[in-house]
Amino acid sequence: MNYTVIGGGVGCARFVKGLREHVRRAGGQHRIDVVVNTADDWWVSGLRIAPDHDSLLYALAGVNDAERGWGRAGESERVAGELHVWGTAPDWFTLGDLDLGTHIARTAWLREGLSVSEVYRRLGARWDLGATLHPATDAEIDTHVLLAEGEPVHFQEWWVRHRAQLPATGFAQRGIERAAPCPGALDAIASADVILVAPSNPVVSVGPVLAVPGMRDALAVATAPVVGISGIISGAVVRGMADACLAAIGVETSAEAVARHYGARSGGGLLDGWLVDESDAAAVAAVRECGIVARAVPLWMRDADTSARLAGDALALAASLR
Ligand code: FO1
């Protein structure tokens, strides 16, 4: 079976690890592809940083800092101190020494003319990830945050420096109009038996993937059922600041509201199925009314077992939709 996951960042990394564990336990031939958000990416000290990708890469490789959710385990920050003194990296953004190795290798390959897809392939080849990571697009589409006051800022500045506290009115991916899905992403969508929308930030991780011209069309005609997992439980984000992002675009922070935001595939939207947490079971009927088959299951991913079981629940819902 071919499984294709859409998303990026910590929630997606945990879910993909759970899916990998579930298929390992199930045995048989499986392939996992991930279409990864690249709009978090930005240039720091002349290096290309790719947070949503690197969170997935390091987590699947088992070398991630599970506490922070980004960067490498066992980090040191000697070079970061120098970059802050030289002023080529803002003091509110810390690049670990091991992490810098990744950014330097990635930037070197990009400067040689390699595509982002090829860079993902080379970085992933170092470990046995159990999944293939594809950028949503090989074009640069950095998210900039439109503010109620003042000029837009790059997403990373809004997210890290301002902790998403500056009132935002929207999110724009620069260069999106020239972007196209990368071939690997299109193949992963077309060949999937199941497409899974990870419990990632619906606005700045899943949104930019869907915003790549041609991506929604590819998803609409895909033969696989599309099942999403809510990243909102009992009206609160599991992690991160998706509530600030949702508020900026006028979407309530609830499992039901995010399902409506994604829309039912039968109505031109994204989803065939949607998993909400058991604490949100009351939302199942309302989500079904907008054309999406919903189920309430335990959504908390605390360890390999709970993550694998969540993946199994998502695949069971997909199987019922086929
Ligand atoms: N997040 C922070 O809150 N502070 C940091 O200094 C920081 C550095 C950093 C370096 C590399 C990287 O891949 C991610 C990093 N992040 C940091 C996380 C990142 O800014 C966001 O969490 C993601 O972009 C959100 O999806």
mmCIF file of C-alpha atoms and ligand atoms in Angstrom:
data_model
loop_
_atom_site.group_PDB
_atom_site.id
_atom_site.type_symbol
_atom_site.label_atom_id
_atom_site.label_comp_id
_atom_site.label_asym_id
_atom_site.label_seq_id
_atom_site.Cartn_x
_atom_site.Cartn_y
_atom_site.Cartn_z
ATOM 1 C CA MET A 1 0.000 0.000 0.000
ATOM 2 C CA ASN A 2 1.138 3.551 -0.761
ATOM 3 C CA TYR A 3 0.480 6.180 1.882
ATOM 4 C CA THR A 4 0.983 9.897 1.202
ATOM 5 C CA VAL A 5 1.003 12.378 4.087
ATOM 6 C CA ILE A 6 0.632 16.160 3.678
ATOM 7 C CA GLY A 7 1.979 18.569 6.291
ATOM 8 C CA GLY A 8 5.180 19.574 8.040
ATOM 9 C CA GLY A 9 6.716 20.257 11.434
ATOM 10 C CA VAL A 10 6.405 18.482 14.756
ATOM 11 C CA GLY A 11 2.818 17.234 14.542
ATOM 12 C CA CYS A 12 3.459 15.785 11.120
ATOM 13 C CA ALA A 13 6.729 14.185 12.269
ATOM 14 C CA ARG A 14 5.023 12.452 15.190
ATOM 15 C CA PHE A 15 2.186 11.244 12.958
ATOM 16 C CA VAL A 16 4.527 9.926 10.251
ATOM 17 C CA LYS A 17 6.557 8.073 12.918
ATOM 18 C CA GLY A 18 3.277 6.533 14.093
ATOM 19 C CA LEU A 19 2.297 5.572 10.544
ATOM 20 C CA ARG A 20 5.758 4.048 10.007
ATOM 21 C CA GLU A 21 5.391 2.031 13.209
ATOM 22 C CA HIS A 22 1.858 0.938 12.270
ATOM 23 C CA VAL A 23 2.906 -0.359 8.831
ATOM 24 C CA ARG A 24 5.981 -2.056 10.309
ATOM 25 C CA ARG A 25 3.722 -3.912 12.756
ATOM 26 C CA ALA A 26 1.232 -4.735 9.967
ATOM 27 C CA GLY A 27 4.008 -6.190 7.788
ATOM 28 C CA GLY A 28 3.772 -6.473 3.995
ATOM 29 C CA GLN A 29 4.924 -4.011 1.359
ATOM 30 C CA HIS A 30 4.251 -0.345 2.128
ATOM 31 C CA ARG A 31 5.537 3.014 0.931
ATOM 32 C CA ILE A 32 5.229 6.273 2.831
ATOM 33 C CA ASP A 33 5.651 9.600 1.018
ATOM 34 C CA VAL A 34 5.388 12.983 2.700
ATOM 35 C CA VAL A 35 4.568 16.187 0.801
ATOM 36 C CA VAL A 36 6.299 18.731 3.010
ATOM 37 C CA ASN A 37 5.589 22.428 3.529
ATOM 38 C CA THR A 38 8.496 24.643 2.477
ATOM 39 C CA ALA A 39 6.938 28.041 3.198
ATOM 40 C CA ASP A 40 8.484 28.192 6.713
ATOM 41 C CA ASP A 41 11.890 28.249 5.054
ATOM 42 C CA TRP A 42 14.117 31.326 5.193
ATOM 43 C CA TRP A 43 17.625 32.642 4.650
ATOM 44 C CA VAL A 44 19.799 33.263 7.734
ATOM 45 C CA SER A 45 23.521 34.101 7.503
ATOM 46 C CA GLY A 46 23.356 33.136 3.843
ATOM 47 C CA LEU A 47 22.059 29.651 4.716
ATOM 48 C CA ARG A 48 18.725 28.135 3.715
ATOM 49 C CA ILE A 49 16.845 27.008 6.831
ATOM 50 C CA ALA A 50 13.951 24.541 6.335
ATOM 51 C CA PRO A 51 12.182 23.984 9.690
ATOM 52 C CA ASP A 52 9.155 21.889 8.622
ATOM 53 C CA HIS A 53 11.395 19.594 6.580
ATOM 54 C CA ASP A 54 14.169 19.353 9.152
ATOM 55 C CA SER A 55 11.724 18.514 11.976
ATOM 56 C CA LEU A 56 10.555 15.547 9.896
ATOM 57 C CA LEU A 57 14.065 14.549 8.780
ATOM 58 C CA TYR A 58 15.541 14.590 12.283
ATOM 59 C CA ALA A 59 12.525 12.913 13.930
ATOM 60 C CA LEU A 60 12.394 10.068 11.392
ATOM 61 C CA ALA A 61 16.174 9.707 11.694
ATOM 62 C CA GLY A 62 15.883 9.601 15.492
ATOM 63 C CA VAL A 63 18.344 12.461 15.975
ATOM 64 C CA ASN A 64 15.871 15.205 16.849
ATOM 65 C CA ASP A 65 15.605 17.309 19.989
ATOM 66 C CA ALA A 66 12.217 15.911 21.053
ATOM 67 C CA GLU A 67 11.853 18.548 23.789
ATOM 68 C CA ARG A 68 12.171 21.608 21.593
ATOM 69 C CA GLY A 69 10.607 19.953 18.525
ATOM 70 C CA TRP A 70 13.241 21.410 16.244
ATOM 71 C CA GLY A 71 16.989 21.023 15.757
ATOM 72 C CA ARG A 72 19.260 18.168 16.721
ATOM 73 C CA ALA A 73 19.637 16.250 19.975
ATOM 74 C CA GLY A 74 22.826 16.879 21.946
ATOM 75 C CA GLU A 75 23.282 20.300 20.402
ATOM 76 C CA SER A 76 25.857 22.969 21.156
ATOM 77 C CA GLU A 77 25.555 26.606 20.098
ATOM 78 C CA ARG A 78 29.131 27.837 19.760
ATOM 79 C CA VAL A 79 28.771 29.051 16.171
ATOM 80 C CA ALA A 80 25.367 30.632 16.906
ATOM 81 C CA GLY A 81 27.061 32.821 19.514
ATOM 82 C CA GLU A 82 29.474 34.066 16.876
ATOM 83 C CA LEU A 83 26.690 34.683 14.344
ATOM 84 C CA HIS A 84 24.836 36.759 16.941
ATOM 85 C CA VAL A 85 27.992 38.812 17.620
ATOM 86 C CA TRP A 86 28.646 39.313 13.916
ATOM 87 C CA GLY A 87 24.960 40.176 13.539
ATOM 88 C CA THR A 88 24.322 37.847 10.580
ATOM 89 C CA ALA A 89 21.728 35.934 12.592
ATOM 90 C CA PRO A 90 19.162 37.642 14.849
ATOM 91 C CA ASP A 91 19.733 36.933 18.541
ATOM 92 C CA TRP A 92 16.196 35.513 18.806
ATOM 93 C CA PHE A 93 16.984 32.726 16.307
ATOM 94 C CA THR A 94 19.415 30.052 17.439
ATOM 95 C CA LEU A 95 21.107 27.676 15.002
ATOM 96 C CA GLY A 96 22.765 24.717 16.719
ATOM 97 C CA ASP A 97 26.200 23.559 15.559
ATOM 98 C CA LEU A 98 24.988 20.139 14.293
ATOM 99 C CA ASP A 99 21.941 21.810 12.721
ATOM 100 C CA LEU A 100 24.242 24.254 10.953
ATOM 101 C CA GLY A 101 25.914 21.256 9.315
ATOM 102 C CA THR A 102 22.603 20.481 7.634
ATOM 103 C CA HIS A 103 22.041 24.093 6.574
ATOM 104 C CA ILE A 104 25.577 24.393 5.168
ATOM 105 C CA ALA A 105 25.247 21.115 3.194
ATOM 106 C CA ARG A 106 21.795 22.099 1.920
ATOM 107 C CA THR A 107 22.971 25.555 0.878
ATOM 108 C CA ALA A 108 26.087 24.145 -0.814
ATOM 109 C CA TRP A 109 23.942 21.777 -2.886
ATOM 110 C CA LEU A 110 21.451 24.519 -3.750
ATOM 111 C CA ARG A 111 24.359 26.710 -4.892
ATOM 112 C CA GLU A 112 25.537 23.844 -7.111
ATOM 113 C CA GLY A 113 22.122 24.090 -8.783
ATOM 114 C CA LEU A 114 20.434 21.059 -7.231
ATOM 115 C CA SER A 115 16.669 21.267 -6.806
ATOM 116 C CA VAL A 116 15.087 21.277 -3.335
ATOM 117 C CA SER A 117 13.740 17.793 -4.185
ATOM 118 C CA GLU A 118 17.275 16.549 -4.857
ATOM 119 C CA VAL A 119 18.537 18.172 -1.656
ATOM 120 C CA TYR A 120 15.761 16.384 0.302
ATOM 121 C CA ARG A 121 16.825 13.111 -1.321
ATOM 122 C CA ARG A 122 20.486 13.579 -0.397
ATOM 123 C CA LEU A 123 19.751 14.635 3.177
ATOM 124 C CA GLY A 124 17.322 11.731 3.675
ATOM 125 C CA ALA A 125 19.718 9.169 2.169
ATOM 126 C CA ARG A 126 21.950 9.430 5.245
ATOM 127 C CA TRP A 127 19.414 7.630 7.454
ATOM 128 C CA ASP A 128 16.801 4.880 7.085
ATOM 129 C CA LEU A 129 13.812 7.237 7.381
ATOM 130 C CA GLY A 130 11.160 4.696 6.336
ATOM 131 C CA ALA A 131 9.556 7.477 4.284
ATOM 132 C CA THR A 132 10.382 9.681 1.296
ATOM 133 C CA LEU A 133 10.160 13.440 1.830
ATOM 134 C CA HIS A 134 9.117 15.652 -1.081
ATOM 135 C CA PRO A 135 8.934 19.446 -1.011
ATOM 136 C CA ALA A 136 5.491 20.707 -2.036
ATOM 137 C CA THR A 137 7.353 22.727 -4.663
ATOM 138 C CA ASP A 138 10.966 23.356 -5.689
ATOM 139 C CA ALA A 139 10.231 27.096 -5.882
ATOM 140 C CA GLU A 140 10.903 29.456 -2.957
ATOM 141 C CA ILE A 141 7.496 30.401 -1.459
ATOM 142 C CA ASP A 142 8.312 31.930 1.943
ATOM 143 C CA THR A 143 5.283 32.840 4.064
ATOM 144 C CA HIS A 144 5.047 36.490 5.034
ATOM 145 C CA VAL A 145 2.600 37.565 7.710
ATOM 146 C CA LEU A 146 0.335 40.512 6.945
ATOM 147 C CA LEU A 147 0.003 42.613 10.083
ATOM 148 C CA ALA A 148 -2.799 44.816 11.355
ATOM 149 C CA GLU A 149 -0.067 47.432 12.015
ATOM 150 C CA GLY A 150 3.049 47.872 9.880
ATOM 151 C CA GLU A 151 4.781 46.088 7.059
ATOM 152 C CA PRO A 152 4.565 42.316 6.568
ATOM 153 C CA VAL A 153 7.226 40.238 8.324
ATOM 154 C CA HIS A 154 8.693 36.870 7.402
ATOM 155 C CA PHE A 155 6.822 34.044 9.142
ATOM 156 C CA GLN A 156 9.872 33.095 11.231
ATOM 157 C CA GLU A 157 10.168 36.594 12.665
ATOM 158 C CA TRP A 158 6.442 36.652 13.539
ATOM 159 C CA TRP A 159 6.554 33.121 14.976
ATOM 160 C CA VAL A 160 9.884 33.151 16.878
ATOM 161 C CA ARG A 161 10.639 36.796 17.665
ATOM 162 C CA HIS A 162 7.064 37.883 18.303
ATOM 163 C CA ARG A 163 5.645 34.482 19.356
ATOM 164 C CA ALA A 164 2.695 35.128 17.008
ATOM 165 C CA GLN A 165 1.552 37.923 19.342
ATOM 166 C CA LEU A 166 1.493 40.645 16.653
ATOM 167 C CA PRO A 167 -2.111 40.790 15.376
ATOM 168 C CA ALA A 168 -2.079 39.328 11.863
ATOM 169 C CA THR A 169 -4.622 39.739 9.106
ATOM 170 C CA GLY A 170 -3.347 37.138 6.689
ATOM 171 C CA PHE A 171 -0.533 35.000 5.339
ATOM 172 C CA ALA A 172 0.963 35.292 1.883
ATOM 173 C CA GLN A 173 3.468 32.934 0.283
ATOM 174 C CA ARG A 174 5.839 35.070 -1.789
ATOM 175 C CA GLY A 175 6.450 33.559 -5.223
ATOM 176 C CA ILE A 176 3.498 31.157 -4.979
ATOM 177 C CA GLU A 177 2.109 32.316 -8.317
ATOM 178 C CA ARG A 178 5.262 31.021 -10.070
ATOM 179 C CA ALA A 179 5.352 27.776 -8.101
ATOM 180 C CA ALA A 180 4.326 24.327 -9.288
ATOM 181 C CA PRO A 181 4.134 21.050 -7.368
ATOM 182 C CA CYS A 182 7.401 19.110 -7.629
ATOM 183 C CA PRO A 183 7.158 15.890 -9.698
ATOM 184 C CA GLY A 184 7.738 13.661 -6.667
ATOM 185 C CA ALA A 185 4.822 15.254 -4.836
ATOM 186 C CA LEU A 186 2.499 14.796 -7.798
ATOM 187 C CA ASP A 187 3.555 11.151 -8.181
ATOM 188 C CA ALA A 188 3.019 10.559 -4.458
ATOM 189 C CA ILE A 189 -0.516 11.963 -4.674
ATOM 190 C CA ALA A 190 -1.450 10.162 -7.882
ATOM 191 C CA SER A 191 -0.099 6.774 -6.746
ATOM 192 C CA ALA A 192 -1.411 6.913 -3.176
ATOM 193 C CA ASP A 193 -3.872 4.328 -1.857
ATOM 194 C CA VAL A 194 -4.550 6.687 1.072
ATOM 195 C CA ILE A 195 -3.811 10.415 1.447
ATOM 196 C CA LEU A 196 -3.464 11.663 5.028
ATOM 197 C CA VAL A 197 -3.535 15.312 6.126
ATOM 198 C CA ALA A 198 -1.298 15.398 9.221
ATOM 199 C CA PRO A 199 -2.272 17.232 12.432
ATOM 200 C CA SER A 200 -0.086 20.160 11.352
ATOM 201 C CA ASN A 201 -0.831 23.864 11.487
ATOM 202 C CA PRO A 202 -3.728 24.194 9.009
ATOM 203 C CA VAL A 203 -2.739 27.753 8.026
ATOM 204 C CA VAL A 204 1.067 27.878 7.767
ATOM 205 C CA SER A 205 1.973 24.210 7.250
ATOM 206 C CA VAL A 206 -0.913 22.565 5.352
ATOM 207 C CA GLY A 207 -2.224 25.791 3.790
ATOM 208 C CA PRO A 208 0.912 26.649 1.786
ATOM 209 C CA VAL A 209 1.080 23.096 0.383
ATOM 210 C CA LEU A 210 -2.505 23.416 -0.869
ATOM 211 C CA ALA A 211 -1.801 26.915 -2.196
ATOM 212 C CA VAL A 212 0.794 25.690 -4.709
ATOM 213 C CA PRO A 213 -0.951 26.096 -8.091
ATOM 214 C CA GLY A 214 -2.029 22.661 -9.322
ATOM 215 C CA MET A 215 -1.831 20.964 -5.916
ATOM 216 C CA ARG A 216 -5.553 21.167 -5.142
ATOM 217 C CA ASP A 217 -6.365 19.879 -8.639
ATOM 218 C CA ALA A 218 -4.037 16.913 -8.131
ATOM 219 C CA LEU A 219 -5.693 16.133 -4.802
ATOM 220 C CA ALA A 220 -9.196 16.524 -6.228
ATOM 221 C CA VAL A 221 -8.622 13.924 -8.963
ATOM 222 C CA ALA A 222 -6.594 11.519 -6.807
ATOM 223 C CA THR A 223 -8.248 8.088 -6.523
ATOM 224 C CA ALA A 224 -7.231 7.732 -2.860
ATOM 225 C CA PRO A 225 -9.539 8.794 -0.028
ATOM 226 C CA VAL A 226 -8.274 11.894 1.814
ATOM 227 C CA VAL A 227 -8.419 11.624 5.611
ATOM 228 C CA GLY A 228 -7.308 14.421 7.914
ATOM 229 C CA ILE A 229 -6.441 14.397 11.618
ATOM 230 C CA SER A 230 -7.357 17.402 13.727
ATOM 231 C CA GLY A 231 -4.459 19.236 15.384
ATOM 232 C CA ILE A 232 -6.995 20.949 17.653
ATOM 233 C CA ILE A 233 -8.292 19.055 20.689
ATOM 234 C CA SER A 234 -11.066 20.442 22.927
ATOM 235 C CA GLY A 235 -10.747 23.847 21.314
ATOM 236 C CA ALA A 236 -7.017 24.147 21.942
ATOM 237 C CA VAL A 237 -3.906 23.569 19.862
ATOM 238 C CA VAL A 238 -1.922 20.486 20.805
ATOM 239 C CA ARG A 239 1.325 22.388 20.257
ATOM 240 C CA GLY A 240 2.498 25.606 18.642
ATOM 241 C CA MET A 241 0.363 28.658 17.966
ATOM 242 C CA ALA A 242 -2.095 27.564 15.271
ATOM 243 C CA ASP A 243 -4.815 29.394 17.215
ATOM 244 C CA ALA A 244 -3.152 32.731 16.413
ATOM 245 C CA CYS A 245 -2.951 31.706 12.740
ATOM 246 C CA LEU A 246 -6.579 30.548 12.627
ATOM 247 C CA ALA A 247 -7.772 33.752 14.342
ATOM 248 C CA ALA A 248 -5.914 35.812 11.727
ATOM 249 C CA ILE A 249 -7.973 34.213 8.946
ATOM 250 C CA GLY A 250 -11.236 34.248 10.915
ATOM 251 C CA VAL A 251 -11.450 30.533 11.642
ATOM 252 C CA GLU A 252 -12.448 29.389 15.128
ATOM 253 C CA THR A 253 -9.946 27.156 16.942
ATOM 254 C CA SER A 254 -11.969 23.940 16.960
ATOM 255 C CA ALA A 255 -11.789 20.540 15.278
ATOM 256 C CA GLU A 256 -15.105 21.267 13.546
ATOM 257 C CA ALA A 257 -14.064 24.701 12.271
ATOM 258 C CA VAL A 258 -10.807 23.371 10.816
ATOM 259 C CA ALA A 259 -12.714 20.597 9.001
ATOM 260 C CA ARG A 260 -15.032 23.232 7.514
ATOM 261 C CA HIS A 261 -11.979 25.328 6.631
ATOM 262 C CA TYR A 262 -10.482 22.405 4.672
ATOM 263 C CA GLY A 263 -13.891 21.629 3.173
ATOM 264 C CA ALA A 264 -15.498 18.430 1.942
ATOM 265 C CA ARG A 265 -14.015 16.930 -1.195
ATOM 266 C CA SER A 266 -17.563 16.352 -2.474
ATOM 267 C CA GLY A 267 -17.995 20.118 -2.311
ATOM 268 C CA GLY A 268 -14.704 21.028 -3.981
ATOM 269 C CA GLY A 269 -12.712 20.935 -0.755
ATOM 270 C CA LEU A 270 -9.985 18.671 0.563
ATOM 271 C CA LEU A 271 -11.408 16.045 2.917
ATOM 272 C CA ASP A 272 -13.338 12.787 2.646
ATOM 273 C CA GLY A 273 -12.738 11.905 6.306
ATOM 274 C CA TRP A 274 -11.735 13.686 9.526
ATOM 275 C CA LEU A 275 -10.596 12.355 12.897
ATOM 276 C CA VAL A 276 -11.451 14.351 16.011
ATOM 277 C CA ASP A 277 -10.465 13.548 19.577
ATOM 278 C CA GLU A 278 -12.908 11.626 21.788
ATOM 279 C CA SER A 279 -13.335 14.840 23.795
ATOM 280 C CA ASP A 280 -14.752 16.427 20.624
ATOM 281 C CA ALA A 281 -17.193 13.593 19.835
ATOM 282 C CA ALA A 282 -20.006 16.162 19.816
ATOM 283 C CA ALA A 283 -18.460 17.627 16.644
ATOM 284 C CA VAL A 284 -18.824 14.402 14.640
ATOM 285 C CA ALA A 285 -22.435 15.060 13.612
ATOM 286 C CA ALA A 286 -21.718 18.655 12.566
ATOM 287 C CA VAL A 287 -18.701 17.642 10.507
ATOM 288 C CA ARG A 288 -20.730 14.911 8.808
ATOM 289 C CA GLU A 289 -23.342 17.547 7.908
ATOM 290 C CA CYS A 290 -20.760 19.372 5.786
ATOM 291 C CA GLY A 291 -20.063 16.216 3.803
ATOM 292 C CA ILE A 292 -17.042 14.855 5.678
ATOM 293 C CA VAL A 293 -17.209 11.474 7.394
ATOM 294 C CA ALA A 294 -15.931 12.078 10.929
ATOM 295 C CA ARG A 295 -14.957 9.744 13.730
ATOM 296 C CA ALA A 296 -13.916 10.454 17.315
ATOM 297 C CA VAL A 297 -10.810 8.556 18.432
ATOM 298 C CA PRO A 298 -7.960 9.241 20.900
ATOM 299 C CA LEU A 299 -5.761 11.845 19.132
ATOM 300 C CA TRP A 300 -3.011 12.365 21.713
ATOM 301 C CA MET A 301 0.287 10.962 20.395
ATOM 302 C CA ARG A 302 2.319 10.331 23.538
ATOM 303 C CA ASP A 303 4.562 7.482 22.370
ATOM 304 C CA ALA A 304 5.076 4.925 19.606
ATOM 305 C CA ASP A 305 1.999 2.910 20.640
ATOM 306 C CA THR A 306 -0.458 5.808 20.739
ATOM 307 C CA SER A 307 0.964 7.276 17.516
ATOM 308 C CA ALA A 308 0.781 3.894 15.745
ATOM 309 C CA ARG A 309 -2.782 3.383 16.933
ATOM 310 C CA LEU A 310 -3.810 6.835 15.674
ATOM 311 C CA ALA A 311 -2.318 5.987 12.271
ATOM 312 C CA GLY A 312 -4.282 2.724 12.331
ATOM 313 C CA ASP A 313 -7.491 4.611 13.132
ATOM 314 C CA ALA A 314 -6.865 6.966 10.206
ATOM 315 C CA LEU A 315 -6.264 4.057 7.818
ATOM 316 C CA ALA A 316 -9.391 2.286 9.119
ATOM 317 C CA LEU A 317 -11.484 5.388 8.363
ATOM 318 C CA ALA A 318 -9.887 5.593 4.899
ATOM 319 C CA ALA A 319 -10.675 1.910 4.265
ATOM 320 C CA SER A 320 -14.328 2.542 5.134
ATOM 321 C CA LEU A 321 -14.411 5.358 2.562
ATOM 322 C CA ARG A 322 -12.869 3.439 -0.324
HETATM 323 N N1 FO1 B 1 12.082 28.176 17.072
HETATM 324 C C1 FO1 B 1 12.257 29.033 18.128
HETATM 325 O O1 FO1 B 1 11.294 29.287 18.859
HETATM 326 N N2 FO1 B 1 13.477 29.606 18.412
HETATM 327 C C2 FO1 B 1 14.584 29.371 17.640
HETATM 328 O O2 FO1 B 1 15.657 29.923 17.906
HETATM 329 C C3 FO1 B 1 14.433 28.460 16.524
HETATM 330 C C4 FO1 B 1 15.525 28.133 15.718
HETATM 331 C C5 FO1 B 1 15.335 27.165 14.693
HETATM 332 C C6 FO1 B 1 16.405 26.759 13.900
HETATM 333 C C7 FO1 B 1 16.227 25.811 12.896
HETATM 334 C C8 FO1 B 1 14.953 25.272 12.667
HETATM 335 O O3 FO1 B 1 14.778 24.329 11.712
HETATM 336 C C9 FO1 B 1 13.868 25.662 13.452
HETATM 337 C C10 FO1 B 1 14.043 26.615 14.462
HETATM 338 N N3 FO1 B 1 12.967 27.014 15.255
HETATM 339 C C11 FO1 B 1 13.155 27.893 16.293
HETATM 340 C C12 FO1 B 1 11.612 26.453 15.027
HETATM 341 C C13 FO1 B 1 10.907 27.132 13.872
HETATM 342 O O4 FO1 B 1 11.170 28.481 13.835
HETATM 343 C C14 FO1 B 1 9.396 26.967 13.993
HETATM 344 O O5 FO1 B 1 9.056 26.184 15.056
HETATM 345 C C15 FO1 B 1 8.797 26.305 12.776
HETATM 346 O O6 FO1 B 1 9.099 27.019 11.629
HETATM 347 C C16 FO1 B 1 7.289 26.216 12.967
HETATM 348 O O7 FO1 B 1 6.798 25.326 12.030
#
